[in-house]
JSON list of C-alpha atoms in Angstrom, two decimals:
[
{"chain": "A", "resi": 1, "resn": "MET", "atom": "CA", "xyz": [-0.12, 37.22, -3.62]},
{"chain": "A", "resi": 2, "resn": "GLU", "atom": "CA", "xyz": [-2.53, 34.59, -2.26]},
{"chain": "A", "resi": 3, "resn": "THR", "atom": "CA", "xyz": [-3.09, 34.08, 1.46]},
{"chain": "A", "resi": 4, "resn": "PRO", "atom": "CA", "xyz": [-3.37, 30.35, 2.24]},
{"chain": "A", "resi": 5, "resn": "ILE", "atom": "CA", "xyz": [-6.26, 29.15, 4.41]},
{"chain": "A", "resi": 6, "resn": "VAL", "atom": "CA", "xyz": [-7.00, 25.65, 5.69]},
{"chain": "A", "resi": 7, "resn": "MET", "atom": "CA", "xyz": [-10.65, 24.74, 6.10]},
{"chain": "A", "resi": 8, "resn": "SER", "atom": "CA", "xyz": [-12.25, 21.70, 7.69]},
{"chain": "A", "resi": 9, "resn": "VAL", "atom": "CA", "xyz": [-15.86, 20.90, 6.91]},
{"chain": "A", "resi": 10, "resn": "ILE", "atom": "CA", "xyz": [-18.22, 18.25, 8.20]},
{"chain": "A", "resi": 11, "resn": "GLY", "atom": "CA", "xyz": [-21.93, 17.72, 7.75]},
{"chain": "A", "resi": 12, "resn": "PRO", "atom": "CA", "xyz": [-24.57, 15.23, 6.67]},
{"chain": "A", "resi": 13, "resn": "ASP", "atom": "CA", "xyz": [-23.56, 13.78, 3.31]},
{"chain": "A", "resi": 14, "resn": "ARG", "atom": "CA", "xyz": [-25.70, 14.73, 0.32]},
{"chain": "A", "resi": 15, "resn": "THR", "atom": "CA", "xyz": [-25.34, 15.34, -3.38]},
{"chain": "A", "resi": 16, "resn": "GLY", "atom": "CA", "xyz": [-23.91, 18.73, -4.33]},
{"chain": "A", "resi": 17, "resn": "LEU", "atom": "CA", "xyz": [-21.78, 19.55, -1.27]},
{"chain": "A", "resi": 18, "resn": "VAL", "atom": "CA", "xyz": [-18.48, 19.67, -3.16]},
{"chain": "A", "resi": 19, "resn": "GLU", "atom": "CA", "xyz": [-20.06, 21.87, -5.83]},
{"chain": "A", "resi": 20, "resn": "LEU", "atom": "CA", "xyz": [-21.46, 24.18, -3.14]},
{"chain": "A", "resi": 21, "resn": "ILE", "atom": "CA", "xyz": [-18.06, 24.54, -1.47]},
{"chain": "A", "resi": 22, "resn": "ALA", "atom": "CA", "xyz": [-16.26, 24.97, -4.82]},
{"chain": "A", "resi": 23, "resn": "SER", "atom": "CA", "xyz": [-18.68, 27.62, -6.08]},
{"chain": "A", "resi": 24, "resn": "THR", "atom": "CA", "xyz": [-18.44, 29.49, -2.75]},
{"chain": "A", "resi": 25, "resn": "VAL", "atom": "CA", "xyz": [-14.64, 29.50, -2.97]},
{"chain": "A", "resi": 26, "resn": "LYS", "atom": "CA", "xyz": [-14.69, 30.68, -6.59]},
{"chain": "A", "resi": 27, "resn": "ALA", "atom": "CA", "xyz": [-17.31, 33.40, -6.04]},
{"chain": "A", "resi": 28, "resn": "ALA", "atom": "CA", "xyz": [-15.26, 34.91, -3.20]},
{"chain": "A", "resi": 29, "resn": "GLY", "atom": "CA", "xyz": [-12.05, 35.00, -5.25]},
{"chain": "A", "resi": 30, "resn": "GLY", "atom": "CA", "xyz": [-10.53, 31.88, -3.73]},
{"chain": "A", "resi": 31, "resn": "ASN", "atom": "CA", "xyz": [-8.34, 29.31, -5.42]},
{"chain": "A", "resi": 32, "resn": "TRP", "atom": "CA", "xyz": [-8.84, 25.62, -4.49]},
{"chain": "A", "resi": 33, "resn": "LEU", "atom": "CA", "xyz": [-5.28, 24.33, -3.95]},
{"chain": "A", "resi": 34, "resn": "GLU", "atom": "CA", "xyz": [-5.64, 20.85, -2.44]},
{"chain": "A", "resi": 35, "resn": "SER", "atom": "CA", "xyz": [-8.12, 18.77, -0.48]},
{"chain": "A", "resi": 36, "resn": "ARG", "atom": "CA", "xyz": [-8.99, 15.45, 1.11]},
{"chain": "A", "resi": 37, "resn": "MET", "atom": "CA", "xyz": [-12.67, 14.53, 1.33]},
{"chain": "A", "resi": 38, "resn": "CYS", "atom": "CA", "xyz": [-14.70, 11.44, 2.14]},
{"chain": "A", "resi": 39, "resn": "ASN", "atom": "CA", "xyz": [-17.93, 10.03, 3.52]},
{"chain": "A", "resi": 40, "resn": "LEU", "atom": "CA", "xyz": [-17.44, 8.63, 7.01]},
{"chain": "A", "resi": 41, "resn": "GLY", "atom": "CA", "xyz": [-20.48, 7.07, 8.65]},
{"chain": "A", "resi": 42, "resn": "GLY", "atom": "CA", "xyz": [-22.91, 9.15, 6.59]},
{"chain": "A", "resi": 43, "resn": "GLN", "atom": "CA", "xyz": [-21.07, 12.39, 7.30]},
{"chain": "A", "resi": 44, "resn": "PHE", "atom": "CA", "xyz": [-19.25, 14.32, 4.60]},
{"chain": "A", "resi": 45, "resn": "ALA", "atom": "CA", "xyz": [-15.82, 15.26, 5.98]},
{"chain": "A", "resi": 46, "resn": "GLY", "atom": "CA", "xyz": [-13.18, 17.33, 4.26]},
{"chain": "A", "resi": 47, "resn": "VAL", "atom": "CA", "xyz": [-10.03, 19.34, 4.70]},
{"chain": "A", "resi": 48, "resn": "LEU", "atom": "CA", "xyz": [-9.07, 21.93, 2.08]},
{"chain": "A", "resi": 49, "resn": "ARG", "atom": "CA", "xyz": [-6.23, 24.35, 1.47]},
{"chain": "A", "resi": 50, "resn": "ILE", "atom": "CA", "xyz": [-7.51, 27.44, -0.29]},
{"chain": "A", "resi": 51, "resn": "GLY", "atom": "CA", "xyz": [-5.68, 30.50, -1.57]},
{"chain": "A", "resi": 52, "resn": "ALA", "atom": "CA", "xyz": [-7.42, 33.80, -0.87]},
{"chain": "A", "resi": 53, "resn": "ALA", "atom": "CA", "xyz": [-6.85, 36.43, -3.54]},
{"chain": "A", "resi": 54, "resn": "GLU", "atom": "CA", "xyz": [-4.97, 39.51, -2.38]},
{"chain": "A", "resi": 55, "resn": "GLY", "atom": "CA", "xyz": [-7.34, 41.86, -0.58]},
{"chain": "A", "resi": 56, "resn": "ARG", "atom": "CA", "xyz": [-10.18, 39.30, -0.50]},
{"chain": "A", "resi": 57, "resn": "ARG", "atom": "CA", "xyz": [-9.25, 37.13, 2.50]},
{"chain": "A", "resi": 58, "resn": "ASP", "atom": "CA", "xyz": [-12.01, 38.47, 4.77]},
{"chain": "A", "resi": 59, "resn": "GLU", "atom": "CA", "xyz": [-14.60, 38.16, 2.00]},
{"chain": "A", "resi": 60, "resn": "LEU", "atom": "CA", "xyz": [-13.60, 34.52, 1.45]},
{"chain": "A", "resi": 61, "resn": "LEU", "atom": "CA", "xyz": [-13.69, 33.73, 5.18]},
{"chain": "A", "resi": 62, "resn": "ASP", "atom": "CA", "xyz": [-17.16, 35.30, 5.52]},
{"chain": "A", "resi": 63, "resn": "ALA", "atom": "CA", "xyz": [-18.46, 33.35, 2.50]},
{"chain": "A", "resi": 64, "resn": "LEU", "atom": "CA", "xyz": [-17.10, 30.07, 3.85]},
{"chain": "A", "resi": 65, "resn": "ARG", "atom": "CA", "xyz": [-18.60, 30.71, 7.30]},
{"chain": "A", "resi": 66, "resn": "GLN", "atom": "CA", "xyz": [-22.00, 31.13, 5.63]},
{"chain": "A", "resi": 67, "resn": "LEU", "atom": "CA", "xyz": [-21.84, 27.43, 4.67]},
{"chain": "A", "resi": 68, "resn": "GLU", "atom": "CA", "xyz": [-22.81, 26.75, 8.30]},
{"chain": "A", "resi": 69, "resn": "GLU", "atom": "CA", "xyz": [-26.30, 27.97, 7.37]},
{"chain": "A", "resi": 70, "resn": "LYS", "atom": "CA", "xyz": [-26.44, 24.98, 4.98]},
{"chain": "A", "resi": 71, "resn": "GLY", "atom": "CA", "xyz": [-25.87, 22.50, 7.83]},
{"chain": "A", "resi": 72, "resn": "MET", "atom": "CA", "xyz": [-22.09, 22.22, 7.71]},
{"chain": "A", "resi": 73, "resn": "SER", "atom": "CA", "xyz": [-19.63, 22.72, 10.55]},
{"chain": "A", "resi": 74, "resn": "ILE", "atom": "CA", "xyz": [-16.72, 24.87, 9.38]},
{"chain": "A", "resi": 75, "resn": "VAL", "atom": "CA", "xyz": [-13.31, 25.57, 10.94]},
{"chain": "A", "resi": 76, "resn": "LEU", "atom": "CA", "xyz": [-10.97, 28.06, 9.23]},
{"chain": "A", "resi": 77, "resn": "LYS", "atom": "CA", "xyz": [-7.28, 28.60, 10.00]},
{"chain": "A", "resi": 78, "resn": "ASP", "atom": "CA", "xyz": [-4.54, 30.62, 8.34]},
{"chain": "A", "resi": 79, "resn": "ALA", "atom": "CA", "xyz": [-1.94, 28.27, 6.85]},
{"chain": "A", "resi": 80, "resn": "ASP", "atom": "CA", "xyz": [1.55, 29.49, 7.61]},
{"chain": "A", "resi": 81, "resn": "GLY", "atom": "CA", "xyz": [3.25, 26.66, 5.72]},
{"chain": "A", "resi": 82, "resn": "SER", "atom": "CA", "xyz": [5.11, 25.28, 8.72]},
{"chain": "A", "resi": 83, "resn": "SER", "atom": "CA", "xyz": [5.10, 21.55, 9.33]},
{"chain": "A", "resi": 84, "resn": "GLY", "atom": "CA", "xyz": [5.38, 19.39, 12.42]},
{"chain": "A", "resi": 85, "resn": "GLY", "atom": "CA", "xyz": [9.16, 19.20, 12.38]},
{"chain": "A", "resi": 86, "resn": "ALA", "atom": "CA", "xyz": [12.30, 18.73, 10.34]},
{"chain": "A", "resi": 87, "resn": "CYS", "atom": "CA", "xyz": [12.07, 15.81, 7.94]},
{"chain": "A", "resi": 88, "resn": "HIS", "atom": "CA", "xyz": [15.18, 13.79, 7.21]},
{"chain": "A", "resi": 89, "resn": "GLU", "atom": "CA", "xyz": [13.49, 10.72, 5.71]},
{"chain": "A", "resi": 90, "resn": "VAL", "atom": "CA", "xyz": [9.98, 9.91, 4.50]},
{"chain": "A", "resi": 91, "resn": "ALA", "atom": "CA", "xyz": [8.54, 6.44, 4.96]},
{"chain": "A", "resi": 92, "resn": "THR", "atom": "CA", "xyz": [5.26, 4.64, 4.38]},
{"chain": "A", "resi": 93, "resn": "ILE", "atom": "CA", "xyz": [4.03, 2.33, 7.12]},
{"chain": "A", "resi": 94, "resn": "GLU", "atom": "CA", "xyz": [1.25, -0.19, 6.48]},
{"chain": "A", "resi": 95, "resn": "ILE", "atom": "CA", "xyz": [-0.50, -2.16, 9.21]},
{"chain": "A", "resi": 96, "resn": "VAL", "atom": "CA", "xyz": [-2.98, -4.96, 8.52]},
{"chain": "A", "resi": 97, "resn": "GLY", "atom": "CA", "xyz": [-4.61, -7.33, 10.99]},
{"chain": "A", "resi": 98, "resn": "ASN", "atom": "CA", "xyz": [-7.76, -8.43, 12.73]},
{"chain": "A", "resi": 99, "resn": "ASP", "atom": "CA", "xyz": [-9.58, -5.40, 14.04]},
{"chain": "A", "resi": 100, "resn": "ARG", "atom": "CA", "xyz": [-9.17, -4.62, 17.72]},
{"chain": "A", "resi": 101, "resn": "PRO", "atom": "CA", "xyz": [-9.13, -1.47, 19.84]},
{"chain": "A", "resi": 102, "resn": "GLY", "atom": "CA", "xyz": [-5.81, 0.32, 20.21]},
{"chain": "A", "resi": 103, "resn": "ILE", "atom": "CA", "xyz": [-3.95, -0.42, 16.98]},
{"chain": "A", "resi": 104, "resn": "VAL", "atom": "CA", "xyz": [-3.61, 3.23, 15.94]},
{"chain": "A", "resi": 105, "resn": "SER", "atom": "CA", "xyz": [-2.91, 4.30, 19.52]},
{"chain": "A", "resi": 106, "resn": "HIS", "atom": "CA", "xyz": [0.03, 1.89, 19.88]},
{"chain": "A", "resi": 107, "resn": "ILE", "atom": "CA", "xyz": [1.55, 2.85, 16.52]},
{"chain": "A", "resi": 108, "resn": "ALA", "atom": "CA", "xyz": [1.06, 6.59, 17.13]},
{"chain": "A", "resi": 109, "resn": "ASN", "atom": "CA", "xyz": [2.71, 6.25, 20.53]},
{"chain": "A", "resi": 110, "resn": "ALA", "atom": "CA", "xyz": [5.77, 4.64, 18.92]},
{"chain": "A", "resi": 111, "resn": "PHE", "atom": "CA", "xyz": [5.95, 7.50, 16.40]},
{"chain": "A", "resi": 112, "resn": "THR", "atom": "CA", "xyz": [5.70, 10.14, 19.13]},
{"chain": "A", "resi": 113, "resn": "ARG", "atom": "CA", "xyz": [8.41, 8.52, 21.28]},
{"chain": "A", "resi": 114, "resn": "ARG", "atom": "CA", "xyz": [10.81, 8.66, 18.30]},
{"chain": "A", "resi": 115, "resn": "GLY", "atom": "CA", "xyz": [9.82, 12.20, 17.19]},
{"chain": "A", "resi": 116, "resn": "VAL", "atom": "CA", "xyz": [8.21, 10.92, 13.99]},
{"chain": "A", "resi": 117, "resn": "ASN", "atom": "CA", "xyz": [5.54, 13.18, 12.46]},
{"chain": "A", "resi": 118, "resn": "VAL", "atom": "CA", "xyz": [2.50, 11.68, 10.71]},
{"chain": "A", "resi": 119, "resn": "GLU", "atom": "CA", "xyz": [2.03, 13.55, 7.41]},
{"chain": "A", "resi": 120, "resn": "ASP", "atom": "CA", "xyz": [-0.88, 11.46, 6.08]},
{"chain": "A", "resi": 121, "resn": "LEU", "atom": "CA", "xyz": [-2.89, 8.63, 7.60]},
{"chain": "A", "resi": 122, "resn": "SER", "atom": "CA", "xyz": [-5.79, 6.63, 6.24]},
{"chain": "A", "resi": 123, "resn": "SER", "atom": "CA", "xyz": [-7.50, 3.62, 7.74]},
{"chain": "A", "resi": 124, "resn": "GLU", "atom": "CA", "xyz": [-10.44, 1.37, 7.09]},
{"chain": "A", "resi": 125, "resn": "CYS", "atom": "CA", "xyz": [-12.15, -1.65, 8.54]},
{"chain": "A", "resi": 126, "resn": "ARG", "atom": "CA", "xyz": [-13.39, -4.24, 6.04]},
{"chain": "A", "resi": 127, "resn": "SER", "atom": "CA", "xyz": [-14.56, -7.84, 5.99]},
{"chain": "A", "resi": 128, "resn": "ALA", "atom": "CA", "xyz": [-12.06, -10.58, 5.20]},
{"chain": "A", "resi": 129, "resn": "PRO", "atom": "CA", "xyz": [-13.02, -12.33, 1.93]},
{"chain": "A", "resi": 130, "resn": "MET", "atom": "CA", "xyz": [-13.37, -15.88, 3.27]},
{"chain": "A", "resi": 131, "resn": "SER", "atom": "CA", "xyz": [-14.10, -15.57, 6.99]},
{"chain": "A", "resi": 132, "resn": "GLY", "atom": "CA", "xyz": [-15.96, -12.27, 7.07]},
{"chain": "A", "resi": 133, "resn": "GLU", "atom": "CA", "xyz": [-13.89, -11.23, 10.10]},
{"chain": "A", "resi": 134, "resn": "ALA", "atom": "CA", "xyz": [-13.20, -7.52, 10.52]},
{"chain": "A", "resi": 135, "resn": "ILE", "atom": "CA", "xyz": [-9.78, -6.62, 9.08]},
{"chain": "A", "resi": 136, "resn": "PHE", "atom": "CA", "xyz": [-8.25, -3.26, 9.99]},
{"chain": "A", "resi": 137, "resn": "GLU", "atom": "CA", "xyz": [-5.82, -1.54, 7.62]},
{"chain": "A", "resi": 138, "resn": "VAL", "atom": "CA", "xyz": [-3.77, 1.60, 8.25]},
{"chain": "A", "resi": 139, "resn": "THR", "atom": "CA", "xyz": [-1.45, 3.37, 5.85]},
{"chain": "A", "resi": 140, "resn": "ALA", "atom": "CA", "xyz": [0.65, 6.21, 7.22]},
{"chain": "A", "resi": 141, "resn": "ARG", "atom": "CA", "xyz": [3.14, 8.46, 5.46]},
{"chain": "A", "resi": 142, "resn": "VAL", "atom": "CA", "xyz": [5.57, 9.67, 8.09]},
{"chain": "A", "resi": 143, "resn": "CYS", "atom": "CA", "xyz": [8.40, 12.16, 8.35]},
{"chain": "A", "resi": 144, "resn": "ILE", "atom": "CA", "xyz": [11.39, 10.81, 10.28]},
{"chain": "A", "resi": 145, "resn": "PRO", "atom": "CA", "xyz": [13.74, 13.34, 11.91]},
{"chain": "A", "resi": 146, "resn": "GLU", "atom": "CA", "xyz": [17.50, 13.07, 11.55]},
{"chain": "A", "resi": 147, "resn": "ASP", "atom": "CA", "xyz": [18.01, 12.12, 15.20]},
{"chain": "A", "resi": 148, "resn": "CYS", "atom": "CA", "xyz": [15.68, 9.10, 14.94]},
{"chain": "A", "resi": 149, "resn": "ASP", "atom": "CA", "xyz": [17.38, 5.73, 14.59]},
{"chain": "A", "resi": 150, "resn": "VAL", "atom": "CA", "xyz": [15.31, 4.09, 11.84]},
{"chain": "A", "resi": 151, "resn": "SER", "atom": "CA", "xyz": [16.35, 0.57, 12.88]},
{"chain": "A", "resi": 152, "resn": "GLU", "atom": "CA", "xyz": [15.06, 1.27, 16.40]},
{"chain": "A", "resi": 153, "resn": "LEU", "atom": "CA", "xyz": [11.79, 2.61, 14.98]},
{"chain": "A", "resi": 154, "resn": "ARG", "atom": "CA", "xyz": [11.43, -0.55, 12.87]},
{"chain": "A", "resi": 155, "resn": "SER", "atom": "CA", "xyz": [12.14, -2.65, 15.96]},
{"chain": "A", "resi": 156, "resn": "ASP", "atom": "CA", "xyz": [9.49, -0.75, 17.94]},
{"chain": "A", "resi": 157, "resn": "LEU", "atom": "CA", "xyz": [6.94, -1.37, 15.17]},
{"chain": "A", "resi": 158, "resn": "GLU", "atom": "CA", "xyz": [7.84, -5.07, 14.95]},
{"chain": "A", "resi": 159, "resn": "LEU", "atom": "CA", "xyz": [7.35, -5.49, 18.71]},
{"chain": "A", "resi": 160, "resn": "ILE", "atom": "CA", "xyz": [3.95, -3.80, 18.48]},
{"chain": "A", "resi": 161, "resn": "ALA", "atom": "CA", "xyz": [3.03, -5.99, 15.51]},
{"chain": "A", "resi": 162, "resn": "ALA", "atom": "CA", "xyz": [3.90, -9.14, 17.44]},
{"chain": "A", "resi": 163, "resn": "ASP", "atom": "CA", "xyz": [2.00, -7.96, 20.51]},
{"chain": "A", "resi": 164, "resn": "LEU", "atom": "CA", "xyz": [-1.13, -6.98, 18.55]},
{"chain": "A", "resi": 165, "resn": "MET", "atom": "CA", "xyz": [-0.84, -9.85, 16.06]},
{"chain": "A", "resi": 166, "resn": "VAL", "atom": "CA", "xyz": [-0.84, -7.54, 13.03]},
{"chain": "A", "resi": 167, "resn": "ASP", "atom": "CA", "xyz": [1.45, -7.28, 10.01]},
{"chain": "A", "resi": 168, "resn": "VAL", "atom": "CA", "xyz": [3.55, -4.14, 9.67]},
{"chain": "A", "resi": 169, "resn": "SER", "atom": "CA", "xyz": [5.48, -3.09, 6.58]},
{"chain": "A", "resi": 170, "resn": "PHE", "atom": "CA", "xyz": [7.95, -0.20, 6.47]},
{"chain": "A", "resi": 171, "resn": "GLU", "atom": "CA", "xyz": [9.18, 1.33, 3.22]},
{"chain": "A", "resi": 172, "resn": "SER", "atom": "CA", "xyz": [11.46, 4.33, 2.86]},
{"chain": "A", "resi": 173, "resn": "ASP", "atom": "CA", "xyz": [10.26, 6.62, 0.07]}
]
């Protein structure tokens, strides 16, 4: 039986990093299960879930720690499979508007007040096609608990959208 491990990695972006990580995992008897990776500001950043073959967990952890000698920062945690809370409903929230400080903070605060867990979040700042103004976009996949009134959550998000002058869309999955 495999032992699941979650690994975060960050370091200066360069060609061959994914291959280096993948070959390290394979050589130590690991199984690459899932990952999210990207280049943020010239830094390669990634989160992986890896299965360690039975009896080879320590070998895999040691091999992954050795990646630090190649200029990467590594954090390793055992993955117990638990999540941030009971999920009654899944929804996707999208926010788009002129960039300004605090957009994610306001939205995250609304989620926390209602007990909503963020399962996946991505954001980017880009230039508007005509004006060149900075446009900020956030997409969040959230897990809504049974005791959360979805209409009240929507209302909270609409108030934030009006206050920050951003557009918010809410879709139940």
